[in-house]
């Protein structure tokens, strides 16, 4: 099929097709080698200005060879596919990489910039699909578009502050002054490249305007994007990976408020917004009294996990993909039932809305009680009062569930999702359930990790696990 289709292309398209195949092979190969060096070659990060690596030299030689051949092809076929902007980009890149290759300077920065090549194959696939006349609504086109945007976002946009932070850390060292005029090439050329990447990314984001149907969708996407980047950068720089934890109780109420303000008035949306703010303010208070909002405040589990991973690059990759990005997207998705409700404003308030409100308030009270009992216990434990020698709480609600607050948290967001049943009767499963399911899975996974830490810390915790239900409250066994 591809052969037959290729024969129907114009001469210009055939040349462009061939160059894009070469581009994809080059980008994929170079990108994989760069990722490998980031993971396996610790000397590269330790000596970013003068580190010598034969693998990096081989990779740079491969890149320069590709750029040279592509430039020659562009010159020979200039009337068909010639692009002065691309040729200028190739010439500047060849100069920069040749400088690194011949003088053995700034290897880390050359390797880092080449990570951006991982997005190029997906850009080329988009061109192939378009040339093959795939409908833009087809699964292949949509899937490639989503993957292209995500990979581009990670390797070109999120990477920017990390790159410039690394530039800053070496620019304040004495060795920086010996790098010659290439210092300015490093700064000015990369600024131009980053501006171009920002422009391209803004073009990629245009199709996402479908999400905004007059209910603040664009604002929601903007907030979650900024929050993801800020959390990752702060976590990377400070090595305090509780940045999302600090926003956990703040963002869902803000998302609900955005939808409420940007939508025509609906009583159901107002009720959901008020409930979300009750939850957020209470949880923020609980987090604040444990010094969670201090600059040094960090969940005790992150340092433990960092020791387990024991690889800075791998953990920062985990920080980028899970801690900062996935969790921020999750915080948006658990609030998305209100967006769904705002989009289906025909159904008036009914009995189900009051059932959901009552259930929400009930589990809200359970969570408040559980958190307060835990707070009181830790105060008694610190004061070495009787009944705290085992090190963990086993009374009150914790007699019936090892994590009654976690159980209540899960129930609260399932009830929040249940409001969508009133907005569109007999539609019990809709796309916003993804957030609730993901939150349930996250809390279960987090609970497993928390209990593994507690079992190592407290000798009697395993016995407590055998007698007391994990999440759902139940009578303790003997």
Short mmCIF file of N, CA and C in Angstrom, two decimals, residues 328-464:
data_model
loop_
_atom_site.label_atom_id
_atom_site.label_comp_id
_atom_site.label_asym_id
_atom_site.label_seq_id
_atom_site.Cartn_x
_atom_site.Cartn_y
_atom_site.Cartn_z
N UNK A 328 -0.81 16.33 38.82
CA UNK A 328 -1.49 17.58 38.49
C UNK A 328 -2.68 17.33 37.56
N UNK A 329 -2.48 16.46 36.59
CA UNK A 329 -3.60 16.11 35.70
C UNK A 329 -4.71 15.42 36.50
N UNK A 330 -4.31 14.58 37.45
CA UNK A 330 -5.30 13.90 38.30
C UNK A 330 -6.13 14.91 39.09
N UNK A 331 -5.47 15.93 39.63
CA UNK A 331 -6.19 16.95 40.40
C UNK A 331 -7.21 17.69 39.54
N UNK A 332 -6.89 17.84 38.26
CA UNK A 332 -7.86 18.43 37.34
C UNK A 332 -9.01 17.45 37.07
N UNK A 333 -8.67 16.19 36.86
CA UNK A 333 -9.68 15.21 36.48
C UNK A 333 -10.66 14.90 37.60
N UNK A 334 -10.20 14.92 38.86
CA UNK A 334 -11.16 14.62 39.93
C UNK A 334 -12.16 15.76 40.09
N UNK A 335 -11.81 16.96 39.57
CA UNK A 335 -12.74 18.09 39.62
C UNK A 335 -13.60 18.17 38.36
N UNK A 336 -13.29 17.36 37.34
CA UNK A 336 -13.99 17.45 36.06
C UNK A 336 -15.47 17.08 36.10
N UNK A 337 -15.97 16.32 37.09
CA UNK A 337 -17.42 16.13 37.14
C UNK A 337 -18.21 17.44 37.14
N UNK A 338 -17.64 18.49 37.74
CA UNK A 338 -18.35 19.77 37.75
C UNK A 338 -18.39 20.36 36.34
N UNK A 339 -17.34 20.11 35.55
CA UNK A 339 -17.32 20.57 34.16
C UNK A 339 -18.38 19.83 33.35
N UNK A 340 -18.51 18.53 33.62
CA UNK A 340 -19.52 17.72 32.94
C UNK A 340 -20.92 18.21 33.30
N UNK A 341 -21.13 18.49 34.58
CA UNK A 341 -22.43 18.99 35.04
C UNK A 341 -22.75 20.33 34.39
N UNK A 342 -21.75 21.22 34.32
CA UNK A 342 -21.96 22.53 33.72
C UNK A 342 -22.29 22.43 32.23
N UNK A 343 -21.79 21.37 31.59
CA UNK A 343 -22.03 21.18 30.16
C UNK A 343 -23.40 20.58 29.87
N UNK A 344 -24.06 20.03 30.90
CA UNK A 344 -25.39 19.42 30.75
C UNK A 344 -26.34 20.12 31.73
N UNK A 345 -26.77 21.31 31.34
CA UNK A 345 -27.50 22.15 32.29
C UNK A 345 -29.02 22.09 32.12
N UNK A 346 -29.52 21.06 31.49
CA UNK A 346 -30.97 20.99 31.28
C UNK A 346 -31.71 20.42 32.47
N UNK A 347 -31.07 19.51 33.22
CA UNK A 347 -31.76 18.84 34.32
C UNK A 347 -31.79 19.73 35.56
N UNK A 348 -32.98 19.96 36.15
CA UNK A 348 -33.07 20.76 37.39
C UNK A 348 -32.60 19.95 38.59
N UNK A 349 -32.46 20.62 39.73
CA UNK A 349 -32.11 19.92 40.97
C UNK A 349 -33.16 18.86 41.27
N UNK A 350 -32.71 17.72 41.79
CA UNK A 350 -33.64 16.65 42.13
C UNK A 350 -33.19 15.96 43.41
N UNK A 351 -33.90 14.92 43.78
CA UNK A 351 -33.62 14.24 45.05
C UNK A 351 -32.21 13.66 45.09
N UNK A 352 -31.71 13.21 43.94
CA UNK A 352 -30.37 12.61 43.91
C UNK A 352 -29.30 13.63 44.31
N UNK A 353 -29.48 14.88 43.95
CA UNK A 353 -28.52 15.92 44.33
C UNK A 353 -28.44 16.05 45.85
N UNK A 354 -29.59 15.96 46.51
CA UNK A 354 -29.60 16.09 47.97
C UNK A 354 -29.03 14.83 48.64
N UNK A 355 -29.24 13.67 48.01
CA UNK A 355 -28.62 12.44 48.52
C UNK A 355 -27.10 12.55 48.44
N UNK A 356 -26.60 13.01 47.30
CA UNK A 356 -25.15 13.17 47.13
C UNK A 356 -24.59 14.19 48.12
N UNK A 357 -25.30 15.29 48.31
CA UNK A 357 -24.84 16.31 49.25
C UNK A 357 -24.77 15.75 50.66
N UNK A 358 -25.82 15.01 51.07
CA UNK A 358 -25.83 14.41 52.41
C UNK A 358 -24.71 13.41 52.60
N UNK A 359 -24.47 12.56 51.60
CA UNK A 359 -23.39 11.57 51.69
C UNK A 359 -22.03 12.25 51.72
N UNK A 360 -21.87 13.30 50.94
CA UNK A 360 -20.60 14.04 50.94
C UNK A 360 -20.32 14.61 52.32
N UNK A 361 -21.33 15.23 52.92
CA UNK A 361 -21.16 15.82 54.25
C UNK A 361 -20.87 14.75 55.30
N UNK A 362 -21.47 13.57 55.15
CA UNK A 362 -21.23 12.49 56.10
C UNK A 362 -19.77 12.04 56.05
N UNK A 363 -19.27 11.75 54.86
CA UNK A 363 -17.88 11.28 54.74
C UNK A 363 -16.89 12.41 55.01
N UNK A 364 -17.31 13.64 54.77
CA UNK A 364 -16.49 14.79 55.14
C UNK A 364 -16.29 14.80 56.66
N UNK A 365 -17.38 14.56 57.41
CA UNK A 365 -17.30 14.52 58.88
C UNK A 365 -16.43 13.36 59.35
N UNK A 366 -16.53 12.21 58.67
CA UNK A 366 -15.71 11.05 59.04
C UNK A 366 -14.23 11.38 58.83
N UNK A 367 -13.91 12.01 57.72
CA UNK A 367 -12.51 12.35 57.43
C UNK A 367 -11.98 13.37 58.44
N UNK A 368 -12.79 14.36 58.78
CA UNK A 368 -12.39 15.35 59.79
C UNK A 368 -12.11 14.65 61.12
N UNK A 369 -13.00 13.75 61.52
CA UNK A 369 -12.84 13.04 62.79
C UNK A 369 -11.57 12.19 62.79
N UNK A 370 -11.33 11.46 61.69
CA UNK A 370 -10.15 10.60 61.60
C UNK A 370 -8.86 11.42 61.67
N UNK A 371 -8.82 12.52 60.93
CA UNK A 371 -7.62 13.36 60.94
C UNK A 371 -7.38 13.97 62.32
N UNK A 372 -8.48 14.36 63.00
CA UNK A 372 -8.33 14.95 64.33
C UNK A 372 -7.85 13.90 65.33
N UNK A 373 -8.38 12.68 65.24
CA UNK A 373 -7.93 11.62 66.13
C UNK A 373 -6.44 11.33 65.91
N UNK A 374 -6.02 11.35 64.67
CA UNK A 374 -4.61 11.11 64.37
C UNK A 374 -3.74 12.26 64.88
N UNK A 375 -4.22 13.48 64.75
CA UNK A 375 -3.49 14.65 65.25
C UNK A 375 -3.34 14.58 66.77
N UNK A 376 -4.44 14.23 67.45
CA UNK A 376 -4.38 14.12 68.91
C UNK A 376 -3.41 13.03 69.34
N UNK A 377 -3.43 11.91 68.62
CA UNK A 377 -2.54 10.79 68.98
C UNK A 377 -1.08 11.19 68.85
N UNK A 378 -0.73 11.86 67.76
CA UNK A 378 0.67 12.25 67.57
C UNK A 378 1.10 13.29 68.60
N UNK A 379 0.14 14.12 69.04
CA UNK A 379 0.46 15.04 70.13
C UNK A 379 0.74 14.29 71.42
N UNK A 380 -0.09 13.28 71.71
CA UNK A 380 0.13 12.44 72.90
C UNK A 380 1.44 11.66 72.78
N UNK A 381 1.72 11.20 71.59
CA UNK A 381 2.95 10.43 71.36
C UNK A 381 4.18 11.29 71.59
N UNK A 382 4.11 12.52 71.12
CA UNK A 382 5.24 13.43 71.32
C UNK A 382 5.44 13.74 72.79
N UNK A 383 4.32 13.81 73.53
CA UNK A 383 4.39 14.08 74.97
C UNK A 383 4.63 12.82 75.79
N UNK A 384 4.74 11.66 75.11
CA UNK A 384 4.99 10.36 75.74
C UNK A 384 3.93 10.00 76.77
N UNK A 385 2.67 10.25 76.39
CA UNK A 385 1.56 9.90 77.26
C UNK A 385 1.23 8.41 77.12
N UNK A 386 0.52 7.84 78.10
CA UNK A 386 0.16 6.41 78.05
C UNK A 386 -0.69 6.09 76.81
N UNK A 387 -0.55 4.88 76.33
CA UNK A 387 -1.34 4.43 75.19
C UNK A 387 -0.71 4.70 73.84
N UNK A 388 0.52 5.18 73.83
CA UNK A 388 1.17 5.51 72.55
C UNK A 388 2.44 4.71 72.31
N UNK A 389 2.71 3.73 73.17
CA UNK A 389 4.00 3.04 73.10
C UNK A 389 4.18 2.23 71.82
N UNK A 390 3.07 1.79 71.19
CA UNK A 390 3.19 1.02 69.95
C UNK A 390 3.61 1.90 68.77
N UNK A 391 3.40 3.21 68.91
CA UNK A 391 3.85 4.14 67.88
C UNK A 391 2.82 4.50 66.83
N UNK A 392 1.67 3.82 66.81
CA UNK A 392 0.65 4.12 65.80
C UNK A 392 -0.73 4.00 66.44
N UNK A 393 -1.69 4.72 65.86
CA UNK A 393 -3.03 4.83 66.43
C UNK A 393 -3.85 3.57 66.13
N UNK A 394 -4.52 3.05 67.18
CA UNK A 394 -5.35 1.85 67.04
C UNK A 394 -6.72 2.02 67.68
N UNK A 395 -7.04 3.24 68.11
CA UNK A 395 -8.30 3.51 68.80
C UNK A 395 -9.20 4.38 67.93
N UNK A 396 -10.44 4.59 68.41
CA UNK A 396 -11.38 5.42 67.67
C UNK A 396 -11.73 4.79 66.34
N UNK A 397 -11.77 5.61 65.29
CA UNK A 397 -12.07 5.08 63.96
C UNK A 397 -11.00 4.13 63.46
N UNK A 398 -9.79 4.28 63.99
CA UNK A 398 -8.67 3.45 63.54
C UNK A 398 -8.74 2.03 64.13
N UNK A 399 -9.72 1.80 64.98
CA UNK A 399 -9.95 0.44 65.46
C UNK A 399 -10.66 -0.39 64.38
N UNK A 400 -11.41 0.29 63.51
CA UNK A 400 -12.21 -0.40 62.50
C UNK A 400 -11.59 -0.33 61.10
N UNK A 401 -10.67 0.59 60.91
CA UNK A 401 -9.99 0.73 59.62
C UNK A 401 -8.60 1.29 59.87
N UNK A 402 -7.61 0.74 59.17
CA UNK A 402 -6.25 1.25 59.35
C UNK A 402 -6.09 2.63 58.74
N UNK A 403 -6.99 2.96 57.81
CA UNK A 403 -6.91 4.27 57.14
C UNK A 403 -8.31 4.81 56.89
N UNK A 404 -9.06 5.17 57.94
CA UNK A 404 -10.42 5.67 57.73
C UNK A 404 -10.45 6.99 56.97
N UNK A 405 -9.39 7.81 57.13
CA UNK A 405 -9.35 9.07 56.39
C UNK A 405 -9.15 8.83 54.90
N UNK A 406 -8.32 7.85 54.53
CA UNK A 406 -8.14 7.52 53.12
C UNK A 406 -9.45 6.98 52.52
N UNK A 407 -10.13 6.12 53.29
CA UNK A 407 -11.40 5.57 52.82
C UNK A 407 -12.41 6.68 52.58
N UNK A 408 -12.48 7.63 53.50
CA UNK A 408 -13.41 8.75 53.35
C UNK A 408 -13.06 9.61 52.14
N UNK A 409 -11.76 9.80 51.91
CA UNK A 409 -11.32 10.60 50.77
C UNK A 409 -11.78 9.96 49.45
N UNK A 410 -11.63 8.66 49.35
CA UNK A 410 -12.08 7.95 48.15
C UNK A 410 -13.59 8.12 47.98
N UNK A 411 -14.33 7.95 49.06
CA UNK A 411 -15.80 8.06 49.00
C UNK A 411 -16.24 9.47 48.59
N UNK A 412 -15.55 10.48 49.11
CA UNK A 412 -15.91 11.86 48.78
C UNK A 412 -15.88 12.11 47.28
N UNK A 413 -14.84 11.62 46.62
CA UNK A 413 -14.71 11.92 45.19
C UNK A 413 -15.58 11.01 44.32
N UNK A 414 -15.93 9.83 44.82
CA UNK A 414 -16.92 9.03 44.10
C UNK A 414 -18.30 9.69 44.19
N UNK A 415 -18.59 10.28 45.34
CA UNK A 415 -19.86 11.00 45.49
C UNK A 415 -19.86 12.25 44.61
N UNK A 416 -18.72 12.93 44.54
CA UNK A 416 -18.60 14.10 43.67
C UNK A 416 -18.88 13.70 42.22
N UNK A 417 -18.36 12.55 41.83
CA UNK A 417 -18.63 12.04 40.48
C UNK A 417 -20.11 11.71 40.30
N UNK A 418 -20.75 11.22 41.37
CA UNK A 418 -22.15 10.79 41.28
C UNK A 418 -23.10 11.95 40.98
N UNK A 419 -22.66 13.20 41.20
CA UNK A 419 -23.50 14.35 40.83
C UNK A 419 -23.79 14.36 39.33
N UNK A 420 -22.91 13.75 38.53
CA UNK A 420 -23.13 13.74 37.08
C UNK A 420 -24.36 12.92 36.70
N UNK A 421 -24.81 12.01 37.58
CA UNK A 421 -25.99 11.20 37.27
C UNK A 421 -27.23 12.09 37.15
N UNK A 422 -27.27 13.15 37.95
CA UNK A 422 -28.42 14.06 37.89
C UNK A 422 -28.37 14.94 36.66
N UNK A 423 -27.14 15.30 36.24
CA UNK A 423 -27.00 16.18 35.09
C UNK A 423 -27.47 15.52 33.81
N UNK A 424 -27.23 14.22 33.71
CA UNK A 424 -27.68 13.46 32.54
C UNK A 424 -28.19 12.11 33.02
N UNK A 425 -29.46 12.01 33.35
CA UNK A 425 -30.03 10.78 33.90
C UNK A 425 -29.73 9.55 33.05
N UNK A 426 -29.54 8.42 33.73
CA UNK A 426 -29.28 7.12 33.10
C UNK A 426 -27.94 7.08 32.35
N UNK A 427 -27.08 8.05 32.64
CA UNK A 427 -25.73 8.01 32.08
C UNK A 427 -24.77 7.88 33.26
N UNK A 428 -24.60 6.64 33.73
CA UNK A 428 -23.86 6.41 34.96
C UNK A 428 -22.35 6.28 34.75
N UNK A 429 -21.95 6.14 33.51
CA UNK A 429 -20.52 6.09 33.21
C UNK A 429 -20.22 7.14 32.14
N UNK A 430 -19.37 8.09 32.48
CA UNK A 430 -18.93 9.10 31.52
C UNK A 430 -17.43 9.32 31.69
N UNK A 431 -16.85 10.14 30.84
CA UNK A 431 -15.39 10.26 30.78
C UNK A 431 -14.78 10.77 32.08
N UNK A 432 -15.54 11.48 32.92
CA UNK A 432 -14.96 12.02 34.16
C UNK A 432 -14.69 10.94 35.20
N UNK A 433 -15.17 9.72 34.96
CA UNK A 433 -14.90 8.63 35.90
C UNK A 433 -13.41 8.27 35.91
N UNK A 434 -12.69 8.64 34.86
CA UNK A 434 -11.26 8.34 34.79
C UNK A 434 -10.51 8.96 35.97
N UNK A 435 -10.89 10.18 36.35
CA UNK A 435 -10.23 10.83 37.47
C UNK A 435 -10.50 10.11 38.78
N UNK A 436 -11.74 9.70 39.00
CA UNK A 436 -12.10 9.03 40.25
C UNK A 436 -11.43 7.67 40.36
N UNK A 437 -11.40 6.93 39.26
CA UNK A 437 -10.73 5.63 39.25
C UNK A 437 -9.23 5.80 39.50
N UNK A 438 -8.64 6.80 38.86
CA UNK A 438 -7.19 7.04 39.02
C UNK A 438 -6.87 7.43 40.46
N UNK A 439 -7.72 8.26 41.07
CA UNK A 439 -7.49 8.65 42.46
C UNK A 439 -7.59 7.43 43.38
N UNK A 440 -8.58 6.58 43.14
CA UNK A 440 -8.72 5.36 43.94
C UNK A 440 -7.48 4.49 43.83
N UNK A 441 -6.97 4.33 42.62
CA UNK A 441 -5.76 3.52 42.41
C UNK A 441 -4.56 4.17 43.07
N UNK A 442 -4.46 5.50 42.98
CA UNK A 442 -3.32 6.21 43.58
C UNK A 442 -3.33 6.05 45.10
N UNK A 443 -4.49 6.23 45.72
CA UNK A 443 -4.58 6.11 47.18
C UNK A 443 -4.27 4.68 47.62
N UNK A 444 -4.74 3.70 46.86
CA UNK A 444 -4.43 2.31 47.20
C UNK A 444 -2.93 2.03 47.09
N UNK A 445 -2.30 2.53 46.03
CA UNK A 445 -0.87 2.35 45.88
C UNK A 445 -0.08 3.07 46.95
N UNK A 446 -0.50 4.29 47.27
CA UNK A 446 0.15 5.07 48.32
C UNK A 446 0.00 4.39 49.68
N UNK A 447 -1.18 3.80 49.91
CA UNK A 447 -1.42 3.10 51.18
C UNK A 447 -0.49 1.90 51.32
N UNK A 448 -0.30 1.17 50.24
CA UNK A 448 0.61 0.01 50.26
C UNK A 448 2.02 0.44 50.63
N UNK A 449 2.49 1.52 50.01
CA UNK A 449 3.85 2.00 50.30
C UNK A 449 3.94 2.51 51.74
N UNK A 450 2.93 3.25 52.19
CA UNK A 450 2.91 3.77 53.56
C UNK A 450 2.96 2.63 54.57
N UNK A 451 2.19 1.58 54.32
CA UNK A 451 2.16 0.45 55.26
C UNK A 451 3.47 -0.32 55.27
N UNK A 452 4.16 -0.38 54.13
CA UNK A 452 5.45 -1.06 54.11
C UNK A 452 6.46 -0.32 54.98
N UNK A 453 6.36 1.01 54.99
CA UNK A 453 7.23 1.83 55.85
C UNK A 453 6.86 1.63 57.31
N UNK A 454 5.55 1.65 57.61
CA UNK A 454 5.09 1.49 59.00
C UNK A 454 5.44 0.11 59.55
N UNK A 455 5.35 -0.92 58.71
CA UNK A 455 5.65 -2.28 59.17
C UNK A 455 7.12 -2.44 59.54
N UNK A 456 7.99 -1.70 58.87
CA UNK A 456 9.42 -1.73 59.20
C UNK A 456 9.72 -0.89 60.44
N UNK A 457 8.91 0.14 60.64
CA UNK A 457 9.17 1.09 61.72
C UNK A 457 8.60 0.63 63.06
N UNK A 458 7.42 -0.01 63.02
CA UNK A 458 6.74 -0.39 64.26
C UNK A 458 6.59 -1.92 64.32
N UNK A 459 7.16 -2.57 65.32
CA UNK A 459 7.14 -4.05 65.42
C UNK A 459 5.74 -4.65 65.44
N UNK A 460 4.76 -3.95 66.05
CA UNK A 460 3.42 -4.52 66.20
C UNK A 460 2.48 -4.16 65.04
N UNK A 461 3.00 -3.48 64.03
CA UNK A 461 2.11 -3.04 62.95
C UNK A 461 1.59 -4.22 62.13
N UNK A 462 2.41 -5.25 61.95
CA UNK A 462 1.96 -6.41 61.18
C UNK A 462 0.80 -7.12 61.87
N UNK A 463 0.84 -7.14 63.20
CA UNK A 463 -0.28 -7.73 63.95
C UNK A 463 -1.54 -6.89 63.75
N UNK A 464 -1.37 -5.57 63.75
CA UNK A 464 -2.48 -4.64 63.51
C UNK A 464 -3.07 -4.87 62.11
#
